[in-house]
Amino acid sequence: MSRHSFACWTLALLLAMSRPAAGQSDSQAVGFVPHEAPSRHGHVRAVNPGRSRPPETLRVQPYKSVQVNVDANGDNIIDDAANEPSIAVDPVNPQRIVIGWRQFDSILSDFRQAGYAYSHDGGETWTFPGVIQPGVFRSDPCLGVSPDGSRFYYYSLTMDPLFRYWLFTSLDGGVTWGSAVDAYGGDKGWMVVDRTDGPGRGNIYAYSNADDYFVRSLDGGQSFDAPTPPPINTAPQWGTCTIGPDSSVYLFGTAPAETSPTFYSARSSNAWNAAEPPSFELRRTCDLGGRNRNLAAYPNPGGLSGMQWIVCDTSDGPYRGYLYAVSPIYSSGASPPDALDLHFIRSVDRGATWSQPRRINDDRPGDSAWQWFATMSISPGGRLDLAWCDTRGFSEDILHPSASRVYYAWSGDAGSTWSRGVPVSPVFRTPLGYPQGQLKMGDYVHMVSTEDAGHLAYAATFSGQHDVYYVRLGDCNNNGVHDGLDVARGASLDANGDGVPDECGHFMADLNCDGYVSALDVNAFTAAVLDPDGYAATYPGCDILLGDANSDGETNVLDINWFVGLLIGAADTPSKKCSPAALGRVLVGEFAYFARLRRVFQRAADTPS
């Protein structure tokens, strides 16, 4: 069989395999336990103490993921696990970053502790001293920082009979931590620090899924007032909280039922006032176009598909006071239906009314991809940053997807438009490295935004186990300006429209990553389509999605026409870094090969079935 015939038959097989089987559904229910479960095994010390190996270099141009839970030499620790991270960045000196997570010293036990690490060089290197309280069960971390950056806070759940939270404070950038302060609360709590110029500046607020629902600290975390019970019938759960410009506190989450299509928002305008008990005078039911989680066997089978996120614009810009919320959503009424999408709503009147939901992820509707573990943050100037895990291109089993990668998008106009979603991490497999008794990578990831970038802490299995990583998003050329603003102002070119300045990375169709779009990319493109694993082995520093020429989230046969067009257009487009010398080495036979492939698939598309 000739090479051309073999390629055509192989591509035809790929197309056939990509079709869902008859009767296949994405709504098959399985068991789901969203709440934090007590440890069944007790503390087990590391299986391989002192054993480590250098972490891999993890770069998807121009984004570099740096492992956080490393030993004193910066190496990966073997047979431990770390997941469910939360991050805080010093607003005055963003070189100081602290990340906390659930630390499992051994994957042979579900016993977890309050792991933490700090970086004082902007996330380039990390120091992991250990856990805050060795031998004490802790989970559900949430980190924050004071307005002046002098205090980092670590809000942590323990499994006493009351399911209580405790707050730890660091005065040296996360190097050491003080004694625990009782913060009441219950499962899946979330904390926020008021960093506005409002009357509550410096206050700390938190809410959780418990009778001790809402708490506040008016003295910088030294003590907490008695808790406020939840609003009757409209108490948000599994969500987050944010602060408005006037120090109003906003909560957002879902109804208690695990498959509820109901979401709630709540506002307290007096939580900052020490003279009054907090009250939630405004409560609303919100429509996100579906239910908050799909009970099919999704990528995180023992945990949440993600938290519900709310942020507020506290800038002096035109969108000051706007509220934004996002959640992973399963909508059985969507046509065609998707496994899980990211739906976004906003309020322009302090939560009194909310917009209709809109889908943010830009993969093809109905492609059965899962967008999960979303996290949204907002910069001091009002830019929205959104990151999430995504199975697009890897949905070989709709009900049990096993591969994901992290994507990023942003909006500079209050969510009216969004950038293209771009992959910012390598691919990782989710059914790996579970600690005993844990079928999840935690329940969330976390991002915060500075003026120039988003700072994301996420968990992945690049090493075959659960580890925590940091990646800086949105300022690839390190000029202190977000990439989107660079492009909008004309300071940077963006020839392929991916939102990344051209000076930062490879161009679409530059499959061999030599910095040029040329005929030398033909063989690499062929490998990317026919043999993705072989492509990854041959071009280890390249991203296979550089072949996604039609921008549908996958590199496959549907990109052939677009890829050929990019090759042809490169000769006349200097901004695409076309190399005249490389073009002089064009193999006419290779172009003819792709031309024939294009005609074969065009005829197949035009032939009635």
PDB file of C-alpha atoms in Angstrom, residues 38-42 44 47 78-84 102-113 301-303 430-442 460-461 464-467:
ATOM      1  CA  PRO A  38     -12.833  12.403  57.356  1.00  0.00           C
ATOM      2  CA  SER A  39      -9.610  10.440  57.009  1.00  0.00           C
ATOM      3  CA  ARG A  40      -9.975   6.664  57.213  1.00  0.00           C
ATOM      4  CA  HIS A  41      -6.306   5.743  57.366  1.00  0.00           C
ATOM      5  CA  GLY A  42      -4.526   8.120  59.706  1.00  0.00           C
ATOM      6  CA  VAL A  44       1.194   7.690  57.002  1.00  0.00           C
ATOM      7  CA  VAL A  47       7.010   5.892  51.645  1.00  0.00           C
ATOM      8  CA  ILE A  78       8.283  10.754  44.966  1.00  0.00           C
ATOM      9  CA  ASP A  79       5.029   9.089  46.122  1.00  0.00           C
ATOM     10  CA  ASP A  80       3.450  12.058  47.868  1.00  0.00           C
ATOM     11  CA  ALA A  81       0.442  13.988  46.548  1.00  0.00           C
ATOM     12  CA  ALA A  82      -0.593  17.631  46.515  1.00  0.00           C
ATOM     13  CA  ASN A  83      -3.841  19.086  45.184  1.00  0.00           C
ATOM     14  CA  GLU A  84      -6.633  21.628  45.752  1.00  0.00           C
ATOM     15  CA  ARG A 102      -3.870  19.574  50.573  1.00  0.00           C
ATOM     16  CA  GLN A 103      -0.638  17.718  51.318  1.00  0.00           C
ATOM     17  CA  PHE A 104      -0.628  13.901  51.381  1.00  0.00           C
ATOM     18  CA  ASP A 105       2.746  12.694  52.659  1.00  0.00           C
ATOM     19  CA  SER A 106       1.965   9.280  51.192  1.00  0.00           C
ATOM     20  CA  ILE A 107      -0.462   8.123  48.520  1.00  0.00           C
ATOM     21  CA  LEU A 108      -1.071   5.059  50.720  1.00  0.00           C
ATOM     22  CA  SER A 109      -3.280   7.183  52.982  1.00  0.00           C
ATOM     23  CA  ASP A 110      -6.046   9.745  52.584  1.00  0.00           C
ATOM     24  CA  PHE A 111      -4.649  11.729  55.530  1.00  0.00           C
ATOM     25  CA  ARG A 112      -3.940  15.286  54.412  1.00  0.00           C
ATOM     26  CA  GLN A 113      -2.358  18.329  56.000  1.00  0.00           C
ATOM     27  CA  PRO A 301     -15.168  11.466  39.865  1.00  0.00           C
ATOM     28  CA  GLY A 302     -14.894  11.836  43.631  1.00  0.00           C
ATOM     29  CA  GLY A 303     -15.091  15.623  43.817  1.00  0.00           C
ATOM     30  CA  THR A 430      -6.484  12.630  35.541  1.00  0.00           C
ATOM     31  CA  PRO A 431      -6.872   8.980  36.698  1.00  0.00           C
ATOM     32  CA  LEU A 432      -3.338   8.923  38.104  1.00  0.00           C
ATOM     33  CA  GLY A 433      -1.794   9.269  41.531  1.00  0.00           C
ATOM     34  CA  TYR A 434      -4.948   9.262  43.641  1.00  0.00           C
ATOM     35  CA  PRO A 435      -4.158   8.936  47.344  1.00  0.00           C
ATOM     36  CA  GLN A 436      -5.842   5.886  48.825  1.00  0.00           C
ATOM     37  CA  GLY A 437      -9.560   6.514  49.315  1.00  0.00           C
ATOM     38  CA  GLN A 438      -9.494   9.688  47.193  1.00  0.00           C
ATOM     39  CA  LEU A 439     -10.870   9.678  43.642  1.00  0.00           C
ATOM     40  CA  LYS A 440     -10.317  13.358  43.051  1.00  0.00           C
ATOM     41  CA  MET A 441      -7.719  16.047  42.457  1.00  0.00           C
ATOM     42  CA  GLY A 442      -9.385  18.151  45.105  1.00  0.00           C
ATOM     43  CA  ALA A 460      -1.809  18.096  37.539  1.00  0.00           C
ATOM     44  CA  THR A 461      -0.231  14.668  37.085  1.00  0.00           C
ATOM     45  CA  GLY A 464       2.401  10.466  37.393  1.00  0.00           C
ATOM     46  CA  GLN A 465       1.240  11.789  40.761  1.00  0.00           C
ATOM     47  CA  HIS A 466      -0.667  14.818  42.036  1.00  0.00           C
ATOM     48  CA  ASP A 467       1.506  17.924  42.167  1.00  0.00           C
TER      49      ASP A 467
END
